[in-house]
Amino acid sequence: MTSYPPAPEFAAQANADAALYERARADRDGFWAEQANRLHWHKPFTEVLDWTDAPVARWFGDGELNVAYNCLDRHVIDGHGDQVAIHWEGEPGDSRAITYAELLDEVCRAANTFTALGLVPGDRVAIYMPMVPEAIVTMLACARLGLTHSVVFAGFSPTALRQRVDDAEARLIVTTDGQWRRGKPAALKYAVDEALGSDPSSVEHVLVVRRVGLDVPWTEVRDLWWDETVAAASPSHEAQPFPAEHPLFILYTSGTTGKPKGILHTTGGYLTQTAYTHHNVFDHKPGHDIYWCTADIGWVTGHSYIVYGPLANRATQVVYEGTPNSPDEHRHFQIIEKYGVTIYYTAPTLIRTFMKWGRDIPDAHDLSTLRLLGSVGEPINPEAWRWYREVFGANNTPIVDTWWQTETGAIMIAPLPGVTAAKPGAAMGPLPGISAQVVDDDGTPVGSDESGLLVLDQPWPSMLRGIWNDMDRYRETYWQRFASEGWYFAGDGAKLDADGDLWILGRVDDVMNVSGHRISTAEVESALVGHPAVAEAAVVGASDETTGQGIVAFVILTGSAAAADALVSELKAAVSLEISPIARPREIHIVPELPKTRSGKIMRRLLRDVAEGRELGDTSTLVDPTVFEAIATA
Ligand code: WT7
């Protein structure tokens, strides 16, 4: 397979070099200590890793720092207050350039407001906001005060929001009146009211940013306007240090059951690894690069590679509020051109969408400032990789395919630009300081080109410290499978090719990946059976040309399906409403029966064969192999 060695000009100026691997191999702890010293420690650490309480790690455990101080104050103190931190581009075309000094000022006002509301370190704050600057300000204000934020993607339903607010017992929700979506204002505060309803909750205040100018329902005392509180607060605030293991955030993600897992991240190790990877994997040069990560802060990519990593590294970055086709398909390319974006980080699903829209759209723009491209969220198919490099990267830029997870907190497996000769579709190998293996069920390394399970066999600084409220589930989900080896089981399949390069093959559990978003089959099934017409449901992810996987559901009805078409649309809408539009099934098939094993387990593998139009695999363990005749004719 062709590989793409780095261009000599790129290699000559790259932040990373091959010696980094050697250094990390020779002295792992020493290597991570050096990386941690990218940060300002109010109290320097003397210990690096304490793994005695495995699988809960302590990194830099006796050190103290403040995350917001690292992302803001120190840059201003170093004389970079006038550097733009965020080129914010609103969907309707409004824009704001926010300098580090201005961002610090705003974060201090928000911190003073949160303190005035009675919040104290360790309290939880839910953030339910579109991509407006105030969302980032809120995250940093929480970090500054030692409050633990829980960002809930603004596309999630009131039910999903309520579930997360309750689990974390949030005292404050920060939201907006609404959000711009393809040229129209859509309500958002309204969803908060619906989520809170009249049942008592942990929420004492709802702080509302005015973004679209919609009228909103209002509960006196509980509800507050941002522009009447934060804007009026004092801009001076002194950041206090917190221990390195102080909780920074909870981020909910789908597991194999219907209940989302609150992934818990802490401070020192997390900021160390996000800053280290942002510097080396994106080759970021502060004061020179214009960096753009197209994720939403509702996902971990937004946390680590819009907020914490880039700001710790004094990046100047673009933050865009809207969708790539609003007002038309030129939007991303216009933004790249307008700001002279040099580093662009997105998901394969969007690259495939751009391919579908046609290359004359990017070709109509000057993209020559781009010097590095990144990909995340799902395996990138070689065809999309090559197109990305050719059309975005003038056949010259490195592409970094970055494998990681909400749980890993930061990039784990990726080529190092300027060092690695990358292969289209391969994540290549663990970064310096990171260790992974591909093994079979017994933990034995598999042969070359054989598929196996991806495990992380050494702790890493930005690893999750647990599942909020459920440490048993933490041990069970990630550490039980290879308990005797003490390895972290990632849930992904992988292989090593004959050159020893690593390829990620996708999830091996009941988690689907739709447009880079993780959705569990169980979640969608439970939303479907919540409908009175549905007796039973089985959901699978079927490969999809654009979104990676599409959700295909098979349902058994409680009564007869008189108007099947109408019911199918109703069920799709019900799933959107219950979870989020991301979880809306691509297809719903009404079937008389579902294929089950003797122990009553639904055989999703066979349903996937059906959904992808393949010949059926082995049906010998089915109770009743004839169910497929019924499914096929349904
Ligand atoms: C799952 C994690 C990491 C931020 C976005 C998703 C898949 C992620 C890659 C990649 C192949 C990838 C894996 C992983 N995934 N990046 N470069 N190549 N697969 O975070 O929602 O926690 O999902 O996304 O299956 O386990 P997430």
mmCIF file with all atom_site columns, C-alpha atoms in Angstrom, residues 387-503:
data_model
loop_
_atom_site.group_PDB
_atom_site.id
_atom_site.type_symbol
_atom_site.label_atom_id
_atom_site.label_alt_id
_atom_site.label_comp_id
_atom_site.label_asym_id
_atom_site.label_entity_id
_atom_site.label_seq_id
_atom_site.pdbx_PDB_ins_code
_atom_site.Cartn_x
_atom_site.Cartn_y
_atom_site.Cartn_z
_atom_site.occupancy
_atom_site.B_iso_or_equiv
_atom_site.pdbx_formal_charge
_atom_site.auth_seq_id
_atom_site.auth_comp_id
_atom_site.auth_asym_id
_atom_site.auth_atom_id
_atom_site.pdbx_PDB_model_num
ATOM 1   C CA . TRP A 1 387 ? -9.733  13.146  -1.809 1.00 0.00 ? 387 TRP A CA 1
ATOM 2   C CA . TYR A 1 388 ? -9.173  15.160  1.381  1.00 0.00 ? 388 TYR A CA 1
ATOM 3   C CA . ARG A 1 389 ? -5.459  15.380  0.720  1.00 0.00 ? 389 ARG A CA 1
ATOM 4   C CA . GLU A 1 390 ? -5.855  16.208  -2.950 1.00 0.00 ? 390 GLU A CA 1
ATOM 5   C CA . VAL A 1 391 ? -8.702  18.707  -2.744 1.00 0.00 ? 391 VAL A CA 1
ATOM 6   C CA . PHE A 1 392 ? -8.050  20.356  0.630  1.00 0.00 ? 392 PHE A CA 1
ATOM 7   C CA . GLY A 1 393 ? -4.360  19.724  0.867  1.00 0.00 ? 393 GLY A CA 1
ATOM 8   C CA . ALA A 1 394 ? -3.077  20.348  -2.687 1.00 0.00 ? 394 ALA A CA 1
ATOM 9   C CA . ASN A 1 395 ? -1.651  16.828  -2.623 1.00 0.00 ? 395 ASN A CA 1
ATOM 10  C CA . ASN A 1 396 ? 0.943   17.950  -0.169 1.00 0.00 ? 396 ASN A CA 1
ATOM 11  C CA . THR A 1 397 ? -0.281  18.334  3.398  1.00 0.00 ? 397 THR A CA 1
ATOM 12  C CA . PRO A 1 398 ? -0.006  15.671  6.060  1.00 0.00 ? 398 PRO A CA 1
ATOM 13  C CA . ILE A 1 399 ? -3.248  14.068  7.191  1.00 0.00 ? 399 ILE A CA 1
ATOM 14  C CA . VAL A 1 400 ? -3.480  12.949  10.789 1.00 0.00 ? 400 VAL A CA 1
ATOM 15  C CA . ASP A 1 401 ? -6.094  10.283  11.380 1.00 0.00 ? 401 ASP A CA 1
ATOM 16  C CA . THR A 1 402 ? -6.578  10.491  15.130 1.00 0.00 ? 402 THR A CA 1
ATOM 17  C CA . TRP A 1 403 ? -8.045  7.622   17.135 1.00 0.00 ? 403 TRP A CA 1
ATOM 18  C CA . TRP A 1 404 ? -9.313  8.304   20.605 1.00 0.00 ? 404 TRP A CA 1
ATOM 19  C CA . GLN A 1 405 ? -12.520 8.262   22.651 1.00 0.00 ? 405 GLN A CA 1
ATOM 20  C CA . THR A 1 406 ? -14.501 10.271  25.166 1.00 0.00 ? 406 THR A CA 1
ATOM 21  C CA . GLU A 1 407 ? -12.906 7.962   27.713 1.00 0.00 ? 407 GLU A CA 1
ATOM 22  C CA . THR A 1 408 ? -9.322  8.514   26.595 1.00 0.00 ? 408 THR A CA 1
ATOM 23  C CA . GLY A 1 409 ? -9.750  12.302  26.830 1.00 0.00 ? 409 GLY A CA 1
ATOM 24  C CA . ALA A 1 410 ? -7.142  13.021  24.196 1.00 0.00 ? 410 ALA A CA 1
ATOM 25  C CA . ILE A 1 411 ? -5.602  11.574  21.033 1.00 0.00 ? 411 ILE A CA 1
ATOM 26  C CA . MET A 1 412 ? -3.951  8.176   21.569 1.00 0.00 ? 412 MET A CA 1
ATOM 27  C CA . ILE A 1 413 ? -3.192  6.731   18.141 1.00 0.00 ? 413 ILE A CA 1
ATOM 28  C CA . ALA A 1 414 ? -2.174  8.876   15.183 1.00 0.00 ? 414 ALA A CA 1
ATOM 29  C CA . PRO A 1 415 ? 0.700   9.489   12.823 1.00 0.00 ? 415 PRO A CA 1
ATOM 30  C CA . LEU A 1 416 ? 3.128   12.224  13.873 1.00 0.00 ? 416 LEU A CA 1
ATOM 31  C CA . PRO A 1 417 ? 3.182   14.831  11.106 1.00 0.00 ? 417 PRO A CA 1
ATOM 32  C CA . GLY A 1 418 ? 6.644   15.395  9.764  1.00 0.00 ? 418 GLY A CA 1
ATOM 33  C CA . VAL A 1 419 ? 7.727   12.004  11.073 1.00 0.00 ? 419 VAL A CA 1
ATOM 34  C CA . THR A 1 420 ? 5.325   9.250   10.025 1.00 0.00 ? 420 THR A CA 1
ATOM 35  C CA . ALA A 1 421 ? 4.758   8.176   6.422  1.00 0.00 ? 421 ALA A CA 1
ATOM 36  C CA . ALA A 1 422 ? 0.971   7.831   6.677  1.00 0.00 ? 422 ALA A CA 1
ATOM 37  C CA . LYS A 1 423 ? -1.189  5.289   4.870  1.00 0.00 ? 423 LYS A CA 1
ATOM 38  C CA . PRO A 1 424 ? -4.696  6.284   3.756  1.00 0.00 ? 424 PRO A CA 1
ATOM 39  C CA . GLY A 1 425 ? -7.129  4.754   6.234  1.00 0.00 ? 425 GLY A CA 1
ATOM 40  C CA . ALA A 1 426 ? -4.626  3.776   8.912  1.00 0.00 ? 426 ALA A CA 1
ATOM 41  C CA . ALA A 1 427 ? -4.312  5.437   12.308 1.00 0.00 ? 427 ALA A CA 1
ATOM 42  C CA . MET A 1 428 ? -0.699  4.182   12.154 1.00 0.00 ? 428 MET A CA 1
ATOM 43  C CA . GLY A 1 429 ? 0.436   3.808   15.756 1.00 0.00 ? 429 GLY A CA 1
ATOM 44  C CA . PRO A 1 430 ? 0.293   4.914   19.389 1.00 0.00 ? 430 PRO A CA 1
ATOM 45  C CA . LEU A 1 431 ? 1.770   8.336   20.094 1.00 0.00 ? 431 LEU A CA 1
ATOM 46  C CA . PRO A 1 432 ? 4.968   8.649   22.108 1.00 0.00 ? 432 PRO A CA 1
ATOM 47  C CA . GLY A 1 433 ? 4.055   7.911   25.722 1.00 0.00 ? 433 GLY A CA 1
ATOM 48  C CA . ILE A 1 434 ? 1.066   5.749   24.731 1.00 0.00 ? 434 ILE A CA 1
ATOM 49  C CA . SER A 1 435 ? 0.994   1.988   24.494 1.00 0.00 ? 435 SER A CA 1
ATOM 50  C CA . ALA A 1 436 ? -1.532  -0.233  22.694 1.00 0.00 ? 436 ALA A CA 1
ATOM 51  C CA . GLN A 1 437 ? -1.830  -3.824  21.523 1.00 0.00 ? 437 GLN A CA 1
ATOM 52  C CA . VAL A 1 438 ? -4.095  -5.797  19.230 1.00 0.00 ? 438 VAL A CA 1
ATOM 53  C CA . VAL A 1 439 ? -5.013  -9.084  20.890 1.00 0.00 ? 439 VAL A CA 1
ATOM 54  C CA . ASP A 1 440 ? -7.428  -11.991 20.662 1.00 0.00 ? 440 ASP A CA 1
ATOM 55  C CA . ASP A 1 441 ? -10.020 -12.919 23.288 1.00 0.00 ? 441 ASP A CA 1
ATOM 56  C CA . ASP A 1 442 ? -7.338  -14.551 25.413 1.00 0.00 ? 442 ASP A CA 1
ATOM 57  C CA . GLY A 1 443 ? -5.090  -11.532 25.332 1.00 0.00 ? 443 GLY A CA 1
ATOM 58  C CA . THR A 1 444 ? -2.596  -13.033 22.902 1.00 0.00 ? 444 THR A CA 1
ATOM 59  C CA . PRO A 1 445 ? -1.300  -10.627 20.254 1.00 0.00 ? 445 PRO A CA 1
ATOM 60  C CA . VAL A 1 446 ? -2.798  -11.497 16.852 1.00 0.00 ? 446 VAL A CA 1
ATOM 61  C CA . GLY A 1 447 ? -0.723  -12.105 13.749 1.00 0.00 ? 447 GLY A CA 1
ATOM 62  C CA . SER A 1 448 ? -0.179  -9.466  11.113 1.00 0.00 ? 448 SER A CA 1
ATOM 63  C CA . ASP A 1 449 ? -3.287  -8.546  9.120  1.00 0.00 ? 449 ASP A CA 1
ATOM 64  C CA . GLU A 1 450 ? -5.495  -10.501 11.519 1.00 0.00 ? 450 GLU A CA 1
ATOM 65  C CA . SER A 1 451 ? -8.219  -8.586  13.250 1.00 0.00 ? 451 SER A CA 1
ATOM 66  C CA . GLY A 1 452 ? -8.271  -8.461  17.021 1.00 0.00 ? 452 GLY A CA 1
ATOM 67  C CA . LEU A 1 453 ? -9.290  -6.262  19.909 1.00 0.00 ? 453 LEU A CA 1
ATOM 68  C CA . LEU A 1 454 ? -7.651  -2.958  20.655 1.00 0.00 ? 454 LEU A CA 1
ATOM 69  C CA . VAL A 1 455 ? -6.363  -2.650  24.210 1.00 0.00 ? 455 VAL A CA 1
ATOM 70  C CA . LEU A 1 456 ? -4.385  0.059   25.977 1.00 0.00 ? 456 LEU A CA 1
ATOM 71  C CA . ASP A 1 457 ? -1.888  -1.711  28.170 1.00 0.00 ? 457 ASP A CA 1
ATOM 72  C CA . GLN A 1 458 ? -0.467  1.275   30.064 1.00 0.00 ? 458 GLN A CA 1
ATOM 73  C CA . PRO A 1 459 ? -2.284  4.093   31.878 1.00 0.00 ? 459 PRO A CA 1
ATOM 74  C CA . TRP A 1 460 ? -2.155  7.537   30.251 1.00 0.00 ? 460 TRP A CA 1
ATOM 75  C CA . PRO A 1 461 ? -2.525  11.026  31.744 1.00 0.00 ? 461 PRO A CA 1
ATOM 76  C CA . SER A 1 462 ? -5.882  12.020  30.216 1.00 0.00 ? 462 SER A CA 1
ATOM 77  C CA . MET A 1 463 ? -7.602  8.710   30.914 1.00 0.00 ? 463 MET A CA 1
ATOM 78  C CA . LEU A 1 464 ? -11.054 8.759   32.472 1.00 0.00 ? 464 LEU A CA 1
ATOM 79  C CA . ARG A 1 465 ? -11.060 8.413   36.244 1.00 0.00 ? 465 ARG A CA 1
ATOM 80  C CA . GLY A 1 466 ? -14.385 6.641   36.371 1.00 0.00 ? 466 GLY A CA 1
ATOM 81  C CA . ILE A 1 467 ? -18.076 6.730   35.522 1.00 0.00 ? 467 ILE A CA 1
ATOM 82  C CA . TRP A 1 468 ? -19.949 9.298   37.578 1.00 0.00 ? 468 TRP A CA 1
ATOM 83  C CA . ASN A 1 469 ? -22.017 7.565   40.263 1.00 0.00 ? 469 ASN A CA 1
ATOM 84  C CA . ASP A 1 470 ? -21.120 4.124   38.990 1.00 0.00 ? 470 ASP A CA 1
ATOM 85  C CA . MET A 1 471 ? -17.598 2.916   39.653 1.00 0.00 ? 471 MET A CA 1
ATOM 86  C CA . ASP A 1 472 ? -18.708 -0.715  39.347 1.00 0.00 ? 472 ASP A CA 1
ATOM 87  C CA . ARG A 1 473 ? -19.800 -0.084  35.805 1.00 0.00 ? 473 ARG A CA 1
ATOM 88  C CA . TYR A 1 474 ? -16.430 1.593   35.181 1.00 0.00 ? 474 TYR A CA 1
ATOM 89  C CA . ARG A 1 475 ? -14.535 -1.533  36.224 1.00 0.00 ? 475 ARG A CA 1
ATOM 90  C CA . GLU A 1 476 ? -16.904 -3.819  34.409 1.00 0.00 ? 476 GLU A CA 1
ATOM 91  C CA . THR A 1 477 ? -17.055 -1.966  31.100 1.00 0.00 ? 477 THR A CA 1
ATOM 92  C CA . TYR A 1 478 ? -13.395 -1.249  30.555 1.00 0.00 ? 478 TYR A CA 1
ATOM 93  C CA . TRP A 1 479 ? -11.301 -3.457  32.824 1.00 0.00 ? 479 TRP A CA 1
ATOM 94  C CA . GLN A 1 480 ? -13.090 -6.761  33.281 1.00 0.00 ? 480 GLN A CA 1
ATOM 95  C CA . ARG A 1 481 ? -12.419 -8.233  29.858 1.00 0.00 ? 481 ARG A CA 1
ATOM 96  C CA . PHE A 1 482 ? -8.656  -8.269  30.402 1.00 0.00 ? 482 PHE A CA 1
ATOM 97  C CA . ALA A 1 483 ? -8.693  -8.170  34.181 1.00 0.00 ? 483 ALA A CA 1
ATOM 98  C CA . SER A 1 484 ? -5.728  -10.466 34.730 1.00 0.00 ? 484 SER A CA 1
ATOM 99  C CA . GLU A 1 485 ? -3.561  -8.415  32.367 1.00 0.00 ? 485 GLU A CA 1
ATOM 100 C CA . GLY A 1 486 ? -4.834  -5.093  33.763 1.00 0.00 ? 486 GLY A CA 1
ATOM 101 C CA . TRP A 1 487 ? -5.577  -3.696  30.305 1.00 0.00 ? 487 TRP A CA 1
ATOM 102 C CA . TYR A 1 488 ? -8.136  -1.154  29.180 1.00 0.00 ? 488 TYR A CA 1
ATOM 103 C CA . PHE A 1 489 ? -10.551 -2.600  26.608 1.00 0.00 ? 489 PHE A CA 1
ATOM 104 C CA . ALA A 1 490 ? -11.473 0.115   24.127 1.00 0.00 ? 490 ALA A CA 1
ATOM 105 C CA . GLY A 1 491 ? -14.416 -1.602  22.437 1.00 0.00 ? 491 GLY A CA 1
ATOM 106 C CA . ASP A 1 492 ? -12.826 -1.298  18.998 1.00 0.00 ? 492 ASP A CA 1
ATOM 107 C CA . GLY A 1 493 ? -11.518 -3.912  16.637 1.00 0.00 ? 493 GLY A CA 1
ATOM 108 C CA . ALA A 1 494 ? -8.132  -3.308  15.032 1.00 0.00 ? 494 ALA A CA 1
ATOM 109 C CA . LYS A 1 495 ? -5.353  -4.949  13.063 1.00 0.00 ? 495 LYS A CA 1
ATOM 110 C CA . LEU A 1 496 ? -1.655  -4.484  12.506 1.00 0.00 ? 496 LEU A CA 1
ATOM 111 C CA . ASP A 1 497 ? -0.499  -4.802  8.909  1.00 0.00 ? 497 ASP A CA 1
ATOM 112 C CA . ALA A 1 498 ? 2.707   -6.439  7.727  1.00 0.00 ? 498 ALA A CA 1
ATOM 113 C CA . ASP A 1 499 ? 4.618   -3.205  8.416  1.00 0.00 ? 499 ASP A CA 1
ATOM 114 C CA . GLY A 1 500 ? 3.244   -3.102  11.971 1.00 0.00 ? 500 GLY A CA 1
ATOM 115 C CA . ASP A 1 501 ? 0.948   -0.153  11.199 1.00 0.00 ? 501 ASP A CA 1
ATOM 116 C CA . LEU A 1 502 ? -2.337  -0.007  13.041 1.00 0.00 ? 502 LEU A CA 1
ATOM 117 C CA . TRP A 1 503 ? -5.781  0.085   11.422 1.00 0.00 ? 503 TRP A CA 1
#
